[in-house]
Coordinates of C-alpha atoms in Angstrom, one line a residue:
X1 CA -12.9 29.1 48.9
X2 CA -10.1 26.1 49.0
X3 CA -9.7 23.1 50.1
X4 CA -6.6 22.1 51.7
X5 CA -5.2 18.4 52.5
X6 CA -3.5 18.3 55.6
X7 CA -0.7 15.4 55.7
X8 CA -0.8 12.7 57.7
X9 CA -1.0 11.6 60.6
X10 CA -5.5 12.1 60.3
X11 CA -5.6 12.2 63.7
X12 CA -9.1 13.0 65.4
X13 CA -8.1 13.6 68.9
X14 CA -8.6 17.4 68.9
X15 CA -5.1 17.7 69.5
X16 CA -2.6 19.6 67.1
X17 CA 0.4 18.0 65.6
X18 CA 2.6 20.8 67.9
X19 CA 0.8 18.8 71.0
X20 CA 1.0 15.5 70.3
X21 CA 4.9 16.0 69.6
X22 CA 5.3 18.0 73.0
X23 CA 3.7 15.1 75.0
X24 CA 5.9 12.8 73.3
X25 CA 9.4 14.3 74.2
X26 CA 8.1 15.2 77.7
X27 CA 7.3 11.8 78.3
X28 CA 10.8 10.6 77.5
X29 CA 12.4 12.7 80.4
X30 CA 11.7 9.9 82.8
X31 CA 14.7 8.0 80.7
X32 CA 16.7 10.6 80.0
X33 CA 17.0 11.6 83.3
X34 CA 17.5 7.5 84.6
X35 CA 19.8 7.5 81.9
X36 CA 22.0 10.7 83.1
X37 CA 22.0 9.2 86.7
X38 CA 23.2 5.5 85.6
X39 CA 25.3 6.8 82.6
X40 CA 26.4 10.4 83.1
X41 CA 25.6 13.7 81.7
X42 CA 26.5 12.7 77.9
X43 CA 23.3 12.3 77.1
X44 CA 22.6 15.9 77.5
X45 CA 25.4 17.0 75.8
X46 CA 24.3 14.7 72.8
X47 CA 20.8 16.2 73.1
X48 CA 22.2 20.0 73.3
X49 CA 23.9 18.8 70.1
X50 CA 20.9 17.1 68.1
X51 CA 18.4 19.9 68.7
X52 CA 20.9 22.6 67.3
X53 CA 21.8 20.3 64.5
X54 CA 18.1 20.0 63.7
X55 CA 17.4 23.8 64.1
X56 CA 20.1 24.5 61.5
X57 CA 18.7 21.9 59.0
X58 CA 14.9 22.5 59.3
X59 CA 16.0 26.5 58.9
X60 CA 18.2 25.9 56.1
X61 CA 15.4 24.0 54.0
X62 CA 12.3 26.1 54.9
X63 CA 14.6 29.3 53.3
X64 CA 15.4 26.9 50.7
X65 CA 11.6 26.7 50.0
X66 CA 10.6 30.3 50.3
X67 CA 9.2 29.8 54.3
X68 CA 9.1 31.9 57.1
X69 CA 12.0 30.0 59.0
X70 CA 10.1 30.7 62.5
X71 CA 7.6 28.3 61.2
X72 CA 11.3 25.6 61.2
X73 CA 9.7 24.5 64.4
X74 CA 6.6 24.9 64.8
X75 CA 5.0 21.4 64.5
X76 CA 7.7 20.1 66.8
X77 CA 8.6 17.0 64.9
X78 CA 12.2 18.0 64.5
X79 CA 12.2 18.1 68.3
X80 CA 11.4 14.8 68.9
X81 CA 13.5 13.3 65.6
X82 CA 16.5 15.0 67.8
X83 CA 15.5 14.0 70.7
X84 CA 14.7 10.1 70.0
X85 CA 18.4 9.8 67.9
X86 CA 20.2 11.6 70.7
X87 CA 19.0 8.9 73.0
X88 CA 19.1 6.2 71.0
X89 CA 23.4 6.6 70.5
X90 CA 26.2 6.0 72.8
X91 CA 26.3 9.6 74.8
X92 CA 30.0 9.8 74.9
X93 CA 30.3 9.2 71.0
X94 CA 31.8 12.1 69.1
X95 CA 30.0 15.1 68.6
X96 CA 30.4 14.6 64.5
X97 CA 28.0 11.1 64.5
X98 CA 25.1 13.3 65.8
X99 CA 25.7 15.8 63.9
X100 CA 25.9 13.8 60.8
X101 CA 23.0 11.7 62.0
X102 CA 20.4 14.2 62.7
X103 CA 21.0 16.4 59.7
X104 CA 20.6 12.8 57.6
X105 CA 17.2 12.0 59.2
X106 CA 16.3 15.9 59.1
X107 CA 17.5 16.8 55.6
X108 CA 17.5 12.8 53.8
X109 CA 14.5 10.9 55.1
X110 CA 12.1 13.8 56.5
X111 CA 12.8 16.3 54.0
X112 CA 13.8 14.9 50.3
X113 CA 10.4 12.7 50.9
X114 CA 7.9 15.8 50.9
X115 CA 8.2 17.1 55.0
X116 CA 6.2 16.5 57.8
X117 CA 4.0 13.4 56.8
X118 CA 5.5 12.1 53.6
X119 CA 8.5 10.1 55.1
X120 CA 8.5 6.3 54.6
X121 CA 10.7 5.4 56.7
X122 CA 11.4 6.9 60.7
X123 CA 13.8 9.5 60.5
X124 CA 15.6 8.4 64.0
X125 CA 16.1 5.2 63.1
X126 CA 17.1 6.2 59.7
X127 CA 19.7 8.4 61.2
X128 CA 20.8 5.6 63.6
X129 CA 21.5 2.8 61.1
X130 CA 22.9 4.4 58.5
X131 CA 25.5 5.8 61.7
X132 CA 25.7 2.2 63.1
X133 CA 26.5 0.7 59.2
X134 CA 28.8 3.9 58.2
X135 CA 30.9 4.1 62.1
X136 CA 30.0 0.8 63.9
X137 CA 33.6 1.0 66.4
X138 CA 32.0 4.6 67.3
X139 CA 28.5 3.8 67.7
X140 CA 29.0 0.6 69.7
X141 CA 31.5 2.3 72.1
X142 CA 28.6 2.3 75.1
X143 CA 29.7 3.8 78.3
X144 CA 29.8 1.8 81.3
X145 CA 27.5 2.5 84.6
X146 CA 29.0 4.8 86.6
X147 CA 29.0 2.9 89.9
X148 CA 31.2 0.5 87.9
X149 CA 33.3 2.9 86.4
X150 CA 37.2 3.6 87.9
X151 CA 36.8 7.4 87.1
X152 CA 34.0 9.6 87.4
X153 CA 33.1 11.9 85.0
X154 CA 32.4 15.5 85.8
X155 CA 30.5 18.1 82.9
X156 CA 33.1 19.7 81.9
X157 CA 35.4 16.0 81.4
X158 CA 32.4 14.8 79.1
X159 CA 32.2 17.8 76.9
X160 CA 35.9 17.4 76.4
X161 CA 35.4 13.8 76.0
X162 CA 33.0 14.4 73.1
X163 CA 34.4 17.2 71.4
X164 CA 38.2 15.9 71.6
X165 CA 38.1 12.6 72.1
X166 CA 39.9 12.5 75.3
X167 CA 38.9 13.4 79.1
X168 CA 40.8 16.7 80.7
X169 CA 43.1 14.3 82.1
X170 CA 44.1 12.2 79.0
X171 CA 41.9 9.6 79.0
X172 CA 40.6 8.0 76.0
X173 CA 36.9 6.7 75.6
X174 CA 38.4 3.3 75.2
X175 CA 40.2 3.6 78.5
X176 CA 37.0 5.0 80.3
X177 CA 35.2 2.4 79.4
X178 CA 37.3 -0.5 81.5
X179 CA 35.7 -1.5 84.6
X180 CA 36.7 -1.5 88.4
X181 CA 38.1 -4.7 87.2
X182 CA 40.2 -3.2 84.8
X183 CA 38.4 -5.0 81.7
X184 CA 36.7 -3.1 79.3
X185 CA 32.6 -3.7 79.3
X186 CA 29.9 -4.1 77.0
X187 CA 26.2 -3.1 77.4
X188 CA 24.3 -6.5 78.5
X189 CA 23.2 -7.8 75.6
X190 CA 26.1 -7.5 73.4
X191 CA 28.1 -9.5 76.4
X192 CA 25.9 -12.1 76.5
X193 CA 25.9 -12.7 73.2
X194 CA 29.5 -12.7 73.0
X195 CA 30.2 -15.3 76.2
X196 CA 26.9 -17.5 74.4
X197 CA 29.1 -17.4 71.5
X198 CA 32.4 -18.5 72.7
X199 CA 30.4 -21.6 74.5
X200 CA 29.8 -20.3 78.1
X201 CA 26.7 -21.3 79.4
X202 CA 23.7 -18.8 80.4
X203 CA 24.5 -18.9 84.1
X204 CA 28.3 -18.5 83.5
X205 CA 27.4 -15.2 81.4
X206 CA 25.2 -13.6 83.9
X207 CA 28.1 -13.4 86.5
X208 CA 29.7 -10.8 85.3
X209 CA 29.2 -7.3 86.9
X210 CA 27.6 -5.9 84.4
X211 CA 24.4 -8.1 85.2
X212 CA 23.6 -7.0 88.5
X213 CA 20.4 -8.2 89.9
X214 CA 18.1 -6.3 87.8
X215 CA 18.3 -7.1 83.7
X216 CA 21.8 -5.5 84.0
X217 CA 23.1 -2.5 86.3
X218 CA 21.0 0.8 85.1
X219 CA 19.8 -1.1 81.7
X220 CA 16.7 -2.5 83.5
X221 CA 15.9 1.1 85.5
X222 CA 16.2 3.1 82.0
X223 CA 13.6 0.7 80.2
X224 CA 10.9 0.8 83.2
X225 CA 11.3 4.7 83.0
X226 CA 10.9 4.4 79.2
X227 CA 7.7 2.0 80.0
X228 CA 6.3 4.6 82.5
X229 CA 6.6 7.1 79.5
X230 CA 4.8 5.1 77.2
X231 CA 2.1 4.5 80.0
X232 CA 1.5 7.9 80.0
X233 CA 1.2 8.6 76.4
X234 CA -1.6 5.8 76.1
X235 CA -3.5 7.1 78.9
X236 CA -3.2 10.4 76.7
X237 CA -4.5 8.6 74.2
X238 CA -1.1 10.7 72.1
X239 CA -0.5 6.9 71.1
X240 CA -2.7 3.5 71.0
X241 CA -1.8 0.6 72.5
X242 CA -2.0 -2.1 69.7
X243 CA 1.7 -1.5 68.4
X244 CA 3.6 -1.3 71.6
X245 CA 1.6 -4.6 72.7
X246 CA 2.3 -6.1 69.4
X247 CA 6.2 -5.4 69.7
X248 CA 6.1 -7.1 73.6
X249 CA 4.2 -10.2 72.7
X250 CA 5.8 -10.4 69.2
X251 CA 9.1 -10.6 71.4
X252 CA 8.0 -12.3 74.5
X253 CA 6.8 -15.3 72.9
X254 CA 9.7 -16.5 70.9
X255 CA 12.0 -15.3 73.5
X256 CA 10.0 -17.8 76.0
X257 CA 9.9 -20.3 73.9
X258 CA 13.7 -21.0 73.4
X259 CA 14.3 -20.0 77.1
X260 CA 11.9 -22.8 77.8
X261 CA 13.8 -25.6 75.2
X262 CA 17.2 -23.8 75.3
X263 CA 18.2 -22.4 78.9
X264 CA 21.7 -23.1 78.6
X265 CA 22.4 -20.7 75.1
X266 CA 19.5 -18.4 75.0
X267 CA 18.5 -15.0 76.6
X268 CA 15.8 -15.0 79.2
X269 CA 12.2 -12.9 78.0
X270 CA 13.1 -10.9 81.1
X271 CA 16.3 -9.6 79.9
X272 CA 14.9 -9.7 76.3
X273 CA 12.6 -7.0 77.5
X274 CA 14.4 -5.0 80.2
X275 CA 17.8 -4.7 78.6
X276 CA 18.6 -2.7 75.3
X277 CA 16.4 -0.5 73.4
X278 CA 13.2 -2.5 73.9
X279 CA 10.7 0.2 75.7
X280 CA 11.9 2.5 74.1
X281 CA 11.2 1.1 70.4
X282 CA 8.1 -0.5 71.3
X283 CA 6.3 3.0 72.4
X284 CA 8.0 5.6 71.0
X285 CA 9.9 4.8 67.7
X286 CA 7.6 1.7 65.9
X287 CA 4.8 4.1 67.3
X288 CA 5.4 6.9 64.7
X289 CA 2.2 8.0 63.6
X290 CA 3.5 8.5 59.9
X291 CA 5.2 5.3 59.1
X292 CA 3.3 3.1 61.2
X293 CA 0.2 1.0 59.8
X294 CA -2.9 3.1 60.3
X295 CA -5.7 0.3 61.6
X296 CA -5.8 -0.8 64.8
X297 CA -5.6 -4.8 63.2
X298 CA -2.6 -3.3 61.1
X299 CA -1.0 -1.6 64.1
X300 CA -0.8 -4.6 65.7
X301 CA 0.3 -6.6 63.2
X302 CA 2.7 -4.2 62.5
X303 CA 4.4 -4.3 66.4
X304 CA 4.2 -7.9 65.6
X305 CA 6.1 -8.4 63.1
X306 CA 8.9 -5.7 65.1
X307 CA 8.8 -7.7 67.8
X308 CA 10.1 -11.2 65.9
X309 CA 12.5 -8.9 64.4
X310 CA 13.7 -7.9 66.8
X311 CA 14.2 -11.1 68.6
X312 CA 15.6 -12.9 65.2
X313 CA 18.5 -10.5 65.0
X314 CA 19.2 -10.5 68.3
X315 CA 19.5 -14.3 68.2
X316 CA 21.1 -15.0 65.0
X317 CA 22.0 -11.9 63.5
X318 CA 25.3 -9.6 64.0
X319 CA 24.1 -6.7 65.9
X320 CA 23.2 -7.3 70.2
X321 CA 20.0 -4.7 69.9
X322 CA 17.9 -4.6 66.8
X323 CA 15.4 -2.3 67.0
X324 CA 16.6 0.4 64.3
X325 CA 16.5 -2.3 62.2
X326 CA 13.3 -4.2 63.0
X327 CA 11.8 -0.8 62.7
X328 CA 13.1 -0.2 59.0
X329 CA 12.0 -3.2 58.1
X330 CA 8.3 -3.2 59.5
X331 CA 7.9 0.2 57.6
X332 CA 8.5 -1.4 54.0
X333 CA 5.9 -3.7 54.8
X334 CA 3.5 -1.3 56.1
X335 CA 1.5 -0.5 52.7
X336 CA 0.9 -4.5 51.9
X337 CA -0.2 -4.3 56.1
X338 CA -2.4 -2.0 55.5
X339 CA -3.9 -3.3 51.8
X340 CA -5.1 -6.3 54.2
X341 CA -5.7 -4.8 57.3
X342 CA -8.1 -2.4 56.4
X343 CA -11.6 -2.9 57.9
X344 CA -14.7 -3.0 55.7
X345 CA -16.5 -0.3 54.8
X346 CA -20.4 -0.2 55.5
X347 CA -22.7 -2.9 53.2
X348 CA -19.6 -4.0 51.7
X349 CA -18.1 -7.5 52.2
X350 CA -21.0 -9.0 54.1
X351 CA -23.8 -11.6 52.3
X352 CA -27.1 -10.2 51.4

């Protein structure tokens, strides 16, 4: 008879690791599919792109290792690696930075570390920072809405777009991007940060097109569909709902506070949390079962601690969103978070 030790995540939900996974790429479809309406059908064509990428890798390294290469997939983590990168990047970005990206987080930071269960760090937002240090004009090329675009995009012009560089008609993605008004745009976040920077007030920065009335046009939809995701995967008990409440209040507060003493140069808590890759991050990348702290005192200390992150860099830092790196940062912290988190076991620690 043996005794085998299964990896983490120890998990007693009665659910397998293939499950949890499935429920956590299903219930990003709300975003994707906010995200396709608002900005086009890249993101599908990035997704079609990862998940291939990710089959090749995860096939290449279980023949490598004398496996049955049918079992590449089995658990389903690779899915969702794919799936959260291919999101998490600008979806009219060339098909080589997902490509190079995903095989990085498959091959690098999932599998030189041991597999499934042995990574330090999260493989997505591995993948994304090293693209973001390594091809930063590529990966901060974000397309405009399309209601505020001057041409529409069909399928067939976004593939071409992707895979060449240019539209069927000649168009660059630099030209693409340039608004109804002719000027190129930014995602919310980054143009705020750029008008706060060059002295314009708050108010003066929100009156640009790209605002709209809702935390920026499409921005704000895509992170309540990411929200209503994460909703769903508490009430599934697939995750728990100490990190993601961690991450909100560890941004919320700081944010308020300067919006309260600062108006005139700071960025509201509303736009904090509806704009950029907020919902996302806070329940379904710092969430990662695997690189996460394990108690629920450490969990949420350890959303915490994203959260501030997250709102530092975006304040005073060089990069508008700054959850990849918030992230990355919260994981090398997680084995002192857990040393002290940990709760006591029974008849210890008490007086007798």
């Amino acid at each position: 008879m043996t005794f085998k030790i299964a990896a983490s995540p120890h998990a007693h939900q009665r659910r397998t690791t293939t499950q949890v996974m499935r429920w956590v790429y299903l219930a990003v479809i709300p975003g994707i599919l906010v995200h396709s309406y608002f900005f086009g059908l890249g993101i599908i064509l990035q997704l079609l792109l990862a998940l291939l990428t990710a089959w090749i890798c995860e096939a290449a390294v279980m023949r490598v290792r004398g496996r049955s290469i049918a079992s590449a997939w089995q658990d389903h983590t690779a899915i969702v690696t794919a799936v959260l990168l291919a999101i998490s990047i600008p979806s009219l970005a060339p098909w080589w930075i997902i490509v190079i990206g995903t095989a990085f987080a498959i091959l690098v930071v999932k599998h030189v570390y041991g597999g499934v269960g042995q990574n330090l760090f999260n493989p997505a937002m591995a993948g994304y920072v090293l693209l973001l240090v390594s091809f930063p004009v590529q990966m901060t090329s974000w397309p405009i809405p399309q209601q505020l675009a001057q041409l529409q995009l069909s399928l067939t012009d976004t593939w071409q777009l992707i895979s060449s560089g240019y539209s069927q008609a000649g168009y660059s993605l630099e030209q693409l991007r340039s608004g109804i008004d002719g000027v190129t745009m930014a995602t919310p976040l980054d143009s705020l940060r750029t008008d706060l920077s060059h002295q314009l007030t708050t108010a003066e920065a929100l009156q640009k097109p790209i605002f709209g009335s809702f935390a920026g046009v499409g921005w704000g939809y895509l992170n309540l569909a990411f929200l209503l995701g994460g909703l769903v995967l508490i009430y599934q008990r697939i995750i728990s709902w100490h990190i993601p409440a961690g991450v909100l209040l560890g941004l919320t507060v700081p944010a308020t506070l300067l919006w309260l003493f600062y108006p005139d140069q700071s960025i509201s808590p509303w736009l904090h949390l509806m704009s950029g890759a907020t919902m996302l991050g806070a329940f379904f990348i710092a969430t990662d079962p695997v690189t996460a702290a394990t108690s629920n005192k450490g969990r949420f200390i350890f959303g915490l601690i994203i959260g501030a992150l997250v709102m530092v860099i975006r304040t005073w830092g060089g990069y508008p969103d700054a959850v990849a790196f918030a992230v990355l940062l919260a994981n090398m912290a997680v084995p002192v978070i857990d040393k002290y988190s940990q709760p006591l076991a029974y008849g210890h620690g008490g007086r007798t």
